mmCIF file of C-alpha atoms and ligand atoms in Angstrom:
data_model
loop_
_atom_site.group_PDB
_atom_site.id
_atom_site.type_symbol
_atom_site.label_atom_id
_atom_site.label_comp_id
_atom_site.label_asym_id
_atom_site.label_seq_id
_atom_site.Cartn_x
_atom_site.Cartn_y
_atom_site.Cartn_z
ATOM 1 C CA MET A 5 -10.166 12.507 13.987
ATOM 2 C CA SER A 6 -11.411 9.019 14.619
ATOM 3 C CA GLU A 7 -11.862 6.576 17.372
ATOM 4 C CA THR A 8 -8.408 5.151 18.491
ATOM 5 C CA ILE A 9 -8.188 1.433 17.461
ATOM 6 C CA LYS A 10 -6.963 -0.488 20.245
ATOM 7 C CA THR A 11 -4.851 -4.065 19.072
ATOM 8 C CA ASP A 12 -1.934 -6.249 20.405
ATOM 9 C CA VAL A 13 -0.339 -5.123 17.107
ATOM 10 C CA VAL A 14 -0.228 -3.072 14.076
ATOM 11 C CA ILE A 15 1.841 -4.315 10.606
ATOM 12 C CA ILE A 16 2.901 -0.933 8.701
ATOM 13 C CA GLY A 17 2.746 -2.859 5.272
ATOM 14 C CA ALA A 18 0.832 -5.376 3.897
ATOM 15 C CA GLY A 19 2.896 -7.049 1.388
ATOM 16 C CA PRO A 20 4.103 -10.624 1.437
ATOM 17 C CA VAL A 21 6.042 -10.554 4.891
ATOM 18 C CA GLY A 22 3.127 -8.616 6.151
ATOM 19 C CA LEU A 23 0.750 -11.034 5.514
ATOM 20 C CA PHE A 24 1.982 -14.155 6.463
ATOM 21 C CA ALA A 25 3.077 -12.237 9.929
ATOM 22 C CA VAL A 26 -0.861 -12.071 10.135
ATOM 23 C CA PHE A 27 -0.572 -16.411 10.392
ATOM 24 C CA GLU A 28 1.967 -17.232 12.551
ATOM 25 C CA LEU A 29 0.741 -13.425 15.081
ATOM 26 C CA GLY A 30 -2.784 -15.473 14.871
ATOM 27 C CA LEU A 31 -1.635 -18.926 15.637
ATOM 28 C CA LEU A 32 0.335 -17.658 18.731
ATOM 29 C CA ASP A 33 -3.777 -15.189 20.009
ATOM 30 C CA ILE A 34 -2.109 -12.097 18.588
ATOM 31 C CA LYS A 35 -4.671 -9.611 17.001
ATOM 32 C CA ALA A 36 -2.910 -7.500 14.172
ATOM 33 C CA HIS A 37 -4.764 -4.648 12.362
ATOM 34 C CA LEU A 38 -2.346 -4.391 9.449
ATOM 35 C CA ILE A 39 -2.019 -0.739 7.000
ATOM 36 C CA ASP A 40 -0.535 -0.151 3.418
ATOM 37 C CA ILE A 41 -0.315 3.177 1.339
ATOM 38 C CA LEU A 42 -1.276 0.774 -1.517
ATOM 39 C CA ASP A 43 -5.347 0.285 -1.886
ATOM 40 C CA LYS A 44 -4.661 -3.502 -2.285
ATOM 41 C CA VAL A 45 -2.256 -5.715 -0.454
ATOM 42 C CA GLY A 46 0.613 -7.692 -2.288
ATOM 43 C CA GLY A 47 3.333 -5.254 -1.888
ATOM 44 C CA GLN A 48 5.842 -5.702 -4.750
ATOM 45 C CA CYS A 49 3.883 -9.161 -5.796
ATOM 46 C CA ALA A 50 0.872 -7.472 -6.716
ATOM 47 C CA GLU A 51 2.523 -4.076 -7.718
ATOM 48 C CA LEU A 52 5.749 -3.502 -9.172
ATOM 49 C CA TYR A 53 5.306 -7.963 -10.707
ATOM 50 C CA PRO A 54 2.152 -9.462 -10.577
ATOM 51 C CA GLU A 55 1.309 -11.380 -13.499
ATOM 52 C CA LYS A 56 5.465 -12.235 -13.349
ATOM 53 C CA PRO A 57 6.329 -16.444 -12.277
ATOM 54 C CA ILE A 58 8.343 -16.863 -9.034
ATOM 55 C CA TYR A 59 9.821 -20.058 -8.175
ATOM 56 C CA ASP A 60 11.885 -19.716 -4.899
ATOM 57 C CA ILE A 61 8.390 -20.351 -2.796
ATOM 58 C CA PRO A 62 8.967 -23.200 -0.903
ATOM 59 C CA GLY A 63 7.374 -25.708 -1.363
ATOM 60 C CA ILE A 64 4.879 -24.196 -4.151
ATOM 61 C CA PRO A 65 7.220 -24.280 -7.222
ATOM 62 C CA LEU A 66 5.665 -22.321 -9.262
ATOM 63 C CA ILE A 67 3.293 -18.959 -8.641
ATOM 64 C CA THR A 68 2.782 -15.338 -9.781
ATOM 65 C CA GLY A 69 3.080 -12.840 -7.413
ATOM 66 C CA HIS A 70 -1.040 -12.513 -7.734
ATOM 67 C CA GLY A 71 -1.362 -16.136 -6.469
ATOM 68 C CA LEU A 72 0.820 -16.071 -4.103
ATOM 69 C CA THR A 73 -0.694 -13.124 -2.692
ATOM 70 C CA ASP A 74 -4.158 -14.437 -2.717
ATOM 71 C CA ALA A 75 -2.673 -17.662 -1.330
ATOM 72 C CA LEU A 76 -1.775 -15.762 1.650
ATOM 73 C CA MET A 77 -4.734 -13.882 1.665
ATOM 74 C CA GLU A 78 -6.676 -17.737 2.464
ATOM 75 C CA GLN A 79 -4.114 -18.806 4.674
ATOM 76 C CA ILE A 80 -5.161 -16.139 7.013
ATOM 77 C CA LYS A 81 -8.682 -16.139 7.018
ATOM 78 C CA PRO A 82 -9.275 -16.910 9.933
ATOM 79 C CA PHE A 83 -7.304 -14.843 11.723
ATOM 80 C CA ASN A 84 -9.654 -12.138 10.611
ATOM 81 C CA PRO A 85 -6.791 -9.807 10.070
ATOM 82 C CA ASN A 86 -8.381 -5.551 9.619
ATOM 83 C CA PHE A 87 -6.824 -4.164 6.200
ATOM 84 C CA HIS A 88 -6.368 0.096 6.466
ATOM 85 C CA LEU A 89 -5.648 -0.254 3.560
ATOM 86 C CA GLY A 90 -4.778 3.405 0.970
ATOM 87 C CA GLU A 91 -3.505 5.035 3.929
ATOM 88 C CA MET A 92 0.239 6.110 4.741
ATOM 89 C CA VAL A 93 1.821 5.960 9.058
ATOM 90 C CA LEU A 94 3.285 9.160 9.363
ATOM 91 C CA LYS A 95 4.009 8.584 12.717
ATOM 92 C CA VAL A 96 5.248 6.273 15.491
ATOM 93 C CA GLU A 97 5.122 6.865 19.095
ATOM 94 C CA LYS A 98 6.063 5.344 22.328
ATOM 95 C CA LEU A 99 3.056 5.829 24.797
ATOM 96 C CA GLY A 100 4.788 3.467 27.510
ATOM 97 C CA ASP A 101 6.610 0.218 27.768
ATOM 98 C CA ALA A 102 5.037 -2.574 25.288
ATOM 99 C CA GLN A 103 2.598 1.074 24.150
ATOM 100 C CA PHE A 104 2.949 2.597 21.002
ATOM 101 C CA ARG A 105 0.624 4.961 19.101
ATOM 102 C CA VAL A 106 -0.296 4.536 15.315
ATOM 103 C CA THR A 107 -1.206 7.525 13.423
ATOM 104 C CA THR A 108 -2.383 7.643 9.938
ATOM 105 C CA ASP A 109 -1.692 10.369 7.099
ATOM 106 C CA ARG A 110 -6.343 10.029 7.181
ATOM 107 C CA ASP A 111 -5.717 10.668 10.686
ATOM 108 C CA LYS A 112 -6.134 6.979 12.605
ATOM 109 C CA VAL A 113 -5.012 6.509 15.617
ATOM 110 C CA PHE A 114 -4.516 2.694 16.656
ATOM 111 C CA GLU A 115 -2.708 2.245 20.163
ATOM 112 C CA CYS A 116 -0.995 -0.893 20.303
ATOM 113 C CA LYS A 117 1.834 -3.608 22.391
ATOM 114 C CA CYS A 118 4.242 -3.859 19.832
ATOM 115 C CA VAL A 119 3.949 -2.821 16.101
ATOM 116 C CA VAL A 120 5.891 -4.407 13.440
ATOM 117 C CA VAL A 121 6.880 -2.462 10.257
ATOM 118 C CA ALA A 122 6.701 -4.845 6.785
ATOM 119 C CA ALA A 123 7.146 -1.286 4.451
ATOM 120 C CA GLY A 124 9.895 -3.645 1.934
ATOM 121 C CA GLY A 125 11.453 -0.674 0.064
ATOM 122 C CA GLY A 126 9.342 2.414 1.707
ATOM 123 C CA SER A 127 6.221 3.393 0.326
ATOM 124 C CA PHE A 128 4.538 2.875 -3.072
ATOM 125 C CA GLN A 129 4.181 7.165 -4.176
ATOM 126 C CA PRO A 130 2.750 8.404 -6.917
ATOM 127 C CA LYS A 131 5.229 9.923 -9.645
ATOM 128 C CA ARG A 132 4.272 13.653 -9.944
ATOM 129 C CA PRO A 133 4.638 15.001 -13.752
ATOM 130 C CA PRO A 134 6.666 17.332 -14.580
ATOM 131 C CA ILE A 135 3.689 20.208 -14.765
ATOM 132 C CA ALA A 136 5.736 23.980 -13.459
ATOM 133 C CA GLY A 137 3.677 24.774 -9.979
ATOM 134 C CA ILE A 138 1.627 21.296 -9.283
ATOM 135 C CA GLU A 139 3.135 20.957 -6.536
ATOM 136 C CA ALA A 140 0.076 23.626 -5.184
ATOM 137 C CA TYR A 141 -3.186 22.525 -6.105
ATOM 138 C CA GLU A 142 -1.779 19.127 -4.764
ATOM 139 C CA ASP A 143 -4.627 17.257 -2.524
ATOM 140 C CA LYS A 144 -6.899 20.559 -3.489
ATOM 141 C CA SER A 145 -7.872 20.313 -6.916
ATOM 142 C CA VAL A 146 -4.610 17.850 -8.047
ATOM 143 C CA HIS A 147 -5.677 14.302 -7.124
ATOM 144 C CA TYR A 148 -2.206 10.902 -7.156
ATOM 145 C CA ALA A 149 -5.705 9.222 -6.554
ATOM 146 C CA VAL A 150 -9.336 9.092 -5.970
ATOM 147 C CA ARG A 151 -10.848 8.271 -2.528
ATOM 148 C CA LYS A 152 -14.047 10.183 -2.545
ATOM 149 C CA MET A 153 -15.788 9.734 -6.527
ATOM 150 C CA ASP A 154 -19.054 11.956 -4.928
ATOM 151 C CA ALA A 155 -15.930 14.800 -4.604
ATOM 152 C CA LEU A 156 -16.155 14.777 -8.374
ATOM 153 C CA ARG A 157 -19.268 14.828 -9.231
ATOM 154 C CA ASP A 158 -20.403 17.211 -11.408
ATOM 155 C CA LYS A 159 -17.351 18.896 -12.239
ATOM 156 C CA HIS A 160 -14.554 19.575 -15.064
ATOM 157 C CA LEU A 161 -11.930 17.100 -14.553
ATOM 158 C CA VAL A 162 -8.477 15.980 -16.801
ATOM 159 C CA ILE A 163 -7.520 12.054 -16.468
ATOM 160 C CA VAL A 164 -3.260 12.123 -17.638
ATOM 161 C CA GLY A 165 -2.320 8.778 -18.351
ATOM 162 C CA GLY A 166 -2.356 5.725 -20.429
ATOM 163 C CA GLY A 167 -1.930 3.174 -18.224
ATOM 164 C CA ASP A 168 -5.045 1.324 -16.514
ATOM 165 C CA SER A 169 -5.740 3.380 -13.777
ATOM 166 C CA ALA A 170 -6.875 6.525 -16.062
ATOM 167 C CA LEU A 171 -8.611 4.209 -18.180
ATOM 168 C CA ASP A 172 -10.230 2.417 -15.497
ATOM 169 C CA TRP A 173 -11.067 6.105 -13.857
ATOM 170 C CA THR A 174 -11.915 7.802 -17.060
ATOM 171 C CA LEU A 175 -14.414 5.853 -18.054
ATOM 172 C CA ASN A 176 -15.461 5.443 -14.095
ATOM 173 C CA LEU A 177 -16.258 9.258 -13.813
ATOM 174 C CA GLN A 178 -17.383 10.331 -16.756
ATOM 175 C CA PRO A 179 -21.145 9.416 -15.795
ATOM 176 C CA ILE A 180 -20.888 11.692 -12.815
ATOM 177 C CA ALA A 181 -18.575 14.483 -14.731
ATOM 178 C CA LYS A 182 -19.744 16.933 -15.941
ATOM 179 C CA ARG A 183 -17.373 16.707 -18.906
ATOM 180 C CA LEU A 184 -14.208 14.740 -18.459
ATOM 181 C CA THR A 185 -11.153 15.016 -21.128
ATOM 182 C CA LEU A 186 -8.549 12.453 -21.534
ATOM 183 C CA VAL A 187 -5.139 13.545 -22.188
ATOM 184 C CA HIS A 188 -2.370 10.730 -23.060
ATOM 185 C CA ARG A 189 0.858 12.227 -24.947
ATOM 186 C CA ARG A 190 0.841 9.517 -27.388
ATOM 187 C CA ASP A 191 -2.228 8.646 -28.981
ATOM 188 C CA GLU A 192 -1.379 4.275 -28.226
ATOM 189 C CA PHE A 193 -2.452 3.301 -24.924
ATOM 190 C CA ARG A 194 -1.222 0.548 -22.804
ATOM 191 C CA GLY A 195 -4.173 0.392 -20.429
ATOM 192 C CA ALA A 196 -6.751 -3.575 -21.734
ATOM 193 C CA PRO A 197 -7.981 -3.374 -24.628
ATOM 194 C CA ASP A 198 -11.663 -3.571 -23.026
ATOM 195 C CA SER A 199 -11.082 -0.354 -21.610
ATOM 196 C CA VAL A 200 -9.484 1.868 -24.581
ATOM 197 C CA ASN A 201 -12.201 0.259 -26.881
ATOM 198 C CA LYS A 202 -14.978 1.417 -24.412
ATOM 199 C CA MET A 203 -13.319 4.814 -23.742
ATOM 200 C CA ARG A 204 -12.880 5.422 -27.386
ATOM 201 C CA ALA A 205 -16.809 4.538 -28.260
ATOM 202 C CA LEU A 206 -17.508 7.190 -25.271
ATOM 203 C CA VAL A 207 -15.297 10.002 -27.375
ATOM 204 C CA ALA A 208 -17.111 8.669 -30.543
ATOM 205 C CA ALA A 209 -20.063 8.905 -29.194
ATOM 206 C CA GLY A 210 -19.576 13.015 -28.228
ATOM 207 C CA ASP A 211 -19.357 11.886 -24.131
ATOM 208 C CA MET A 212 -15.661 12.873 -23.771
ATOM 209 C CA ASP A 213 -12.432 14.635 -24.883
ATOM 210 C CA LEU A 214 -9.649 12.663 -25.060
ATOM 211 C CA ARG A 215 -6.537 15.055 -26.092
ATOM 212 C CA ILE A 216 -3.278 13.442 -27.548
ATOM 213 C CA GLY A 217 -0.391 16.016 -26.070
ATOM 214 C CA GLN A 218 1.106 16.631 -22.293
ATOM 215 C CA VAL A 219 -0.382 19.604 -19.994
ATOM 216 C CA ALA A 220 2.066 22.455 -19.960
ATOM 217 C CA ALA A 221 1.338 25.027 -17.699
ATOM 218 C CA LEU A 222 -1.785 25.448 -15.189
ATOM 219 C CA GLU A 223 -4.440 28.069 -13.825
ATOM 220 C CA GLY A 224 -5.426 28.641 -10.275
ATOM 221 C CA ASP A 225 -5.719 30.475 -7.711
ATOM 222 C CA ASN A 226 -5.301 29.571 -2.851
ATOM 223 C CA GLY A 227 -4.828 26.385 -4.797
ATOM 224 C CA GLN A 228 -8.243 25.539 -6.773
ATOM 225 C CA LEU A 229 -7.332 24.997 -10.575
ATOM 226 C CA VAL A 230 -9.545 26.735 -13.110
ATOM 227 C CA ALA A 231 -7.721 25.354 -15.983
ATOM 228 C CA ALA A 232 -5.303 23.537 -18.544
ATOM 229 C CA GLN A 233 -3.412 24.093 -21.204
ATOM 230 C CA ILE A 234 -2.781 21.232 -23.168
ATOM 231 C CA LYS A 235 0.360 21.200 -25.420
ATOM 232 C CA GLY A 236 -0.551 18.761 -28.705
ATOM 233 C CA LYS A 237 1.605 19.060 -31.769
ATOM 234 C CA GLU A 238 0.356 21.622 -33.761
ATOM 235 C CA ALA A 239 -0.767 23.691 -30.832
ATOM 236 C CA THR A 240 -1.633 24.916 -27.670
ATOM 237 C CA ASP A 241 -5.480 24.937 -26.104
ATOM 238 C CA ARG A 242 -6.761 25.742 -22.123
ATOM 239 C CA ILE A 243 -9.681 23.670 -21.006
ATOM 240 C CA ALA A 244 -11.832 24.057 -18.139
ATOM 241 C CA CYS A 245 -10.268 21.936 -15.596
ATOM 242 C CA ASP A 246 -12.034 21.864 -11.967
ATOM 243 C CA ALA A 247 -9.442 18.896 -10.959
ATOM 244 C CA LEU A 248 -6.317 17.286 -12.394
ATOM 245 C CA LEU A 249 -5.865 13.204 -12.043
ATOM 246 C CA PRO A 250 -2.292 11.906 -13.066
ATOM 247 C CA PHE A 251 -1.615 8.747 -13.204
ATOM 248 C CA PHE A 252 2.064 8.210 -13.994
ATOM 249 C CA GLY A 253 2.674 4.615 -11.688
ATOM 250 C CA LEU A 254 3.980 4.659 -8.365
ATOM 251 C CA THR A 255 8.011 5.029 -7.237
ATOM 252 C CA MET A 256 9.337 3.867 -4.225
ATOM 253 C CA LYS A 257 10.395 6.500 -0.913
ATOM 254 C CA LEU A 258 11.203 4.890 2.714
ATOM 255 C CA GLY A 259 8.963 7.879 3.263
ATOM 256 C CA PRO A 260 8.231 8.435 6.955
ATOM 257 C CA VAL A 261 9.758 5.555 8.413
ATOM 258 C CA ALA A 262 13.021 7.346 8.739
ATOM 259 C CA ASP A 263 11.306 9.821 11.663
ATOM 260 C CA TRP A 264 9.805 7.041 14.116
ATOM 261 C CA GLY A 265 12.878 6.810 16.352
ATOM 262 C CA ILE A 266 14.010 3.693 14.819
ATOM 263 C CA LYS A 267 17.665 3.677 14.267
ATOM 264 C CA MET A 268 18.788 3.198 10.824
ATOM 265 C CA GLU A 269 21.502 1.862 8.441
ATOM 266 C CA ASP A 270 21.409 3.458 4.554
ATOM 267 C CA GLU A 271 17.300 3.441 4.648
ATOM 268 C CA LEU A 272 17.176 0.032 6.613
ATOM 269 C CA ILE A 273 16.369 -0.817 10.027
ATOM 270 C CA PRO A 274 19.043 -2.769 11.271
ATOM 271 C CA VAL A 275 17.613 -6.024 13.850
ATOM 272 C CA ASP A 276 19.166 -8.622 15.940
ATOM 273 C CA THR A 277 18.047 -11.785 14.789
ATOM 274 C CA ALA A 278 16.715 -13.696 17.389
ATOM 275 C CA ALA A 279 13.612 -12.474 16.680
ATOM 276 C CA PHE A 280 13.695 -8.764 14.138
ATOM 277 C CA GLU A 281 13.781 -6.428 16.747
ATOM 278 C CA THR A 282 14.639 -2.926 16.451
ATOM 279 C CA SER A 283 16.711 -0.856 18.376
ATOM 280 C CA VAL A 284 12.873 1.064 19.973
ATOM 281 C CA PRO A 285 12.598 -2.635 22.131
ATOM 282 C CA GLY A 286 8.531 -3.608 21.008
ATOM 283 C CA ILE A 287 9.314 -2.670 17.343
ATOM 284 C CA PHE A 288 9.857 -5.342 15.154
ATOM 285 C CA ALA A 289 11.503 -5.101 11.456
ATOM 286 C CA ILE A 290 10.986 -8.470 8.684
ATOM 287 C CA GLY A 291 10.976 -8.486 4.891
ATOM 288 C CA ASP A 292 12.783 -6.375 2.508
ATOM 289 C CA ILE A 293 13.352 -3.396 5.682
ATOM 290 C CA ASN A 294 15.239 -4.616 7.562
ATOM 291 C CA THR A 295 19.181 -5.208 7.906
ATOM 292 C CA TYR A 296 21.652 -8.077 9.354
ATOM 293 C CA PRO A 297 24.389 -9.741 8.264
ATOM 294 C CA GLY A 298 23.208 -12.016 6.074
ATOM 295 C CA LYS A 299 20.574 -10.475 5.444
ATOM 296 C CA LEU A 300 18.540 -11.931 1.724
ATOM 297 C CA LYS A 301 16.217 -9.725 0.621
ATOM 298 C CA LEU A 302 13.633 -12.611 -0.048
ATOM 299 C CA ILE A 303 10.356 -13.525 0.476
ATOM 300 C CA LEU A 304 11.477 -16.863 1.959
ATOM 301 C CA SER A 305 13.969 -14.738 4.311
ATOM 302 C CA GLY A 306 10.910 -12.367 5.841
ATOM 303 C CA PHE A 307 8.650 -15.559 6.370
ATOM 304 C CA HIS A 308 11.533 -17.051 8.290
ATOM 305 C CA GLU A 309 11.624 -13.330 10.140
ATOM 306 C CA GLY A 310 8.187 -13.489 10.915
ATOM 307 C CA ALA A 311 7.486 -16.894 12.157
ATOM 308 C CA LEU A 312 11.005 -15.963 14.535
ATOM 309 C CA MET A 313 9.418 -12.897 15.997
ATOM 310 C CA ALA A 314 5.677 -14.073 16.980
ATOM 311 C CA GLN A 315 7.934 -15.803 19.374
ATOM 312 C CA LYS A 316 9.329 -12.602 20.961
ATOM 313 C CA ILE A 317 5.704 -10.939 20.443
ATOM 314 C CA TYR A 318 3.643 -13.071 22.538
ATOM 315 C CA HIS A 319 6.051 -12.171 25.552
ATOM 316 C CA TYR A 320 5.184 -8.260 25.315
ATOM 317 C CA VAL A 321 1.006 -9.114 25.056
ATOM 318 C CA TYR A 322 1.188 -12.062 27.490
ATOM 319 C CA PRO A 323 4.271 -11.335 29.802
ATOM 320 C CA GLU A 324 2.307 -13.801 32.236
ATOM 321 C CA LYS A 325 2.408 -16.700 30.260
ATOM 322 C CA ARG A 326 4.493 -19.046 29.249
ATOM 323 C CA LEU A 327 4.298 -20.177 25.411
ATOM 324 C CA VAL A 328 4.534 -23.471 24.150
ATOM 325 C CA PHE A 329 5.950 -24.975 21.277
ATOM 326 C CA GLN A 330 3.233 -26.373 18.610
ATOM 327 C CA TYR A 331 3.107 -28.091 15.217
ATOM 328 C CA THR A 332 -0.134 -27.044 13.286
ATOM 329 C CA THR A 333 0.831 -31.115 11.684
ATOM 330 C CA SER A 334 -0.092 -32.575 15.978
ATOM 331 C CA SER A 335 -1.328 -29.646 17.886
ATOM 332 C CA THR A 336 -5.623 -29.319 18.489
ATOM 333 C CA SER A 337 -5.308 -26.480 19.437
ATOM 334 C CA LEU A 338 -3.731 -25.145 16.537
ATOM 335 C CA GLN A 339 -5.528 -26.512 14.307
ATOM 336 C CA LYS A 340 -9.074 -24.750 15.964
ATOM 337 C CA LYS A 341 -7.554 -21.382 15.076
ATOM 338 C CA LEU A 342 -7.157 -22.450 11.889
ATOM 339 C CA GLY A 343 -11.020 -24.088 11.592
ATOM 340 C CA VAL A 344 -9.359 -27.052 11.051
ATOM 341 C CA ALA A 345 -10.375 -29.693 14.294
HETATM 342 P P1 FAD B 426 7.307 -5.586 -0.044
HETATM 343 O O1 FAD B 426 6.682 -5.900 -0.789
HETATM 344 O O2 FAD B 426 7.008 -4.601 -0.701
HETATM 345 O O3 FAD B 426 5.637 -4.880 0.952
HETATM 346 C C1 FAD B 426 5.248 -3.086 1.643
HETATM 347 C C2 FAD B 426 4.140 -2.974 1.949
HETATM 348 O O4 FAD B 426 4.513 -1.561 2.766
HETATM 349 C C3 FAD B 426 4.190 -1.567 0.204
HETATM 350 O O5 FAD B 426 3.170 -1.778 -0.029
HETATM 351 C C4 FAD B 426 4.461 -1.126 1.255
HETATM 352 O O6 FAD B 426 3.518 0.005 0.015
HETATM 353 C C5 FAD B 426 4.031 -0.537 2.389
HETATM 354 N N1 FAD B 426 4.026 1.057 2.846
HETATM 355 C C6 FAD B 426 5.742 1.228 2.910
HETATM 356 N N2 FAD B 426 5.289 2.259 4.380
HETATM 357 C C7 FAD B 426 4.811 2.327 4.784
HETATM 358 C C8 FAD B 426 3.683 2.934 5.379
HETATM 359 N N3 FAD B 426 5.109 4.421 6.692
HETATM 360 N N4 FAD B 426 2.746 3.653 5.578
HETATM 361 C C9 FAD B 426 1.634 2.647 5.008
HETATM 362 N N5 FAD B 426 2.413 1.084 4.191
HETATM 363 C C10 FAD B 426 3.576 1.709 4.220
HETATM 364 N N6 FAD B 426 11.604 -12.426 -3.608
HETATM 365 C C11 FAD B 426 11.594 -13.795 -3.870
HETATM 366 O O7 FAD B 426 11.753 -14.347 -2.857
HETATM 367 N N7 FAD B 426 11.656 -14.164 -5.500
HETATM 368 C C12 FAD B 426 11.266 -14.267 -6.482
HETATM 369 O O8 FAD B 426 12.076 -14.764 -7.468
HETATM 370 C C13 FAD B 426 11.098 -11.994 -6.344
HETATM 371 N N8 FAD B 426 10.997 -11.997 -6.886
HETATM 372 C C14 FAD B 426 11.169 -10.134 -7.564
HETATM 373 C C15 FAD B 426 10.522 -10.170 -9.007
HETATM 374 C C16 FAD B 426 11.143 -8.547 -8.631
HETATM 375 C C17 FAD B 426 10.256 -7.379 -9.895
HETATM 376 C C18 FAD B 426 11.293 -7.449 -7.876
HETATM 377 C C19 FAD B 426 10.739 -5.714 -8.125
HETATM 378 C C20 FAD B 426 10.980 -8.437 -6.242
HETATM 379 C C21 FAD B 426 11.112 -9.100 -6.300
HETATM 380 N N9 FAD B 426 11.756 -10.185 -5.252
HETATM 381 C C22 FAD B 426 11.728 -11.400 -5.995
HETATM 382 C C23 FAD B 426 11.285 -9.487 -4.116
HETATM 383 C C24 FAD B 426 10.264 -9.917 -2.832
HETATM 384 O O9 FAD B 426 9.318 -9.053 -4.153
HETATM 385 C C25 FAD B 426 10.982 -8.869 -1.819
HETATM 386 O O10 FAD B 426 11.515 -9.760 -1.122
HETATM 387 C C26 FAD B 426 8.813 -9.012 -0.635
HETATM 388 O O11 FAD B 426 8.007 -8.400 -1.614
HETATM 389 C C27 FAD B 426 10.261 -7.971 0.360
HETATM 390 O O12 FAD B 426 7.992 -7.462 0.740
HETATM 391 P P2 FAD B 426 8.188 -7.367 2.064
HETATM 392 O O13 FAD B 426 6.439 -7.029 2.663
HETATM 393 O O14 FAD B 426 9.139 -6.771 2.949
HETATM 394 O O15 FAD B 426 7.942 -6.093 1.199
#
């Protein structure tokens, strides 16, 4: 277990709404750490529609999902938020008044005065391929993400999939693997053409294998794989396999949010509309994860919710201080925080 990280606020979810919350909290001198299960920031904007134009961000007639994420990152830079990506929040526990403990699946522990749940439609989780008994090998020799490349050095690796993740990891891991086999159900790839060309060149040079087919069965013991059976058009082959890496995309699941003792309604968190606080004082919910009369699942709603929420969080973080409302246009103190005064 790592050392406990102490901060004012932990934001669960680094989607657009979690990112903008850093700005609103930062203006009020409230420090935040953000945690997201994805290995990148931006939530749905970055994962589901990075290249699509969004037309209803106030004051910005057109911006892509990727562009909005970049702009938000630029906007929150003055507040130096800490990101913990590739980690899922498993537990949120109340320790006392304005005191919470947050624990991730990588055993990172945070203690904070308030928790902001900006978990959108839930956590993005990898799609499991339909291979009988695969669960027994998960996290031991079947991996849906690569956390430490070196753990895969000198191994027989089998990567499954035809998109960018499968191709990128094929190119990254091929130099360190004992032998790498890429398995895809057809000889056409959705990934970037440049990656496809590089992969085909490695196959032509005899430096890796490409099998057109599907993983039909796994062989191993105690969670450790030894071989995979690849069913092709004509025959089924058995190949050595120490680790299997399926990249079949992501799906959104509510995940552990429902276990944190917060009142839920149809997989959403009901909140008040003055501060977007949940049934547990000190835990707030903003963005797609919350519900209240008239709620619209729009990015602009989440931005508004973050602004009001920050005002209430201020009183938890600085109970003895009075909050003075200020504009960024006219307040030198806010402009100093933004580094523009
Ligand atoms: P999300 O973007 O869902 O981010 C939540 C993050 O929380 C995710 O990254 C998730 O991995 C993380 N998370 C969840 N649980 C955990 C956990 N336990 N531990 C760690 N991390 C966790 N909205 C508009 O306003 N205009 C549009 O034009 C528009 N177009 C859209 C087009 C498409 C195709 C889609 C799918 C949505 C569109 N939306 C649009 C909706 C918009 O994307 C959402 O309203 C917005 O992303 C919500 O932001 P959020 O930060 O609340 O949640």
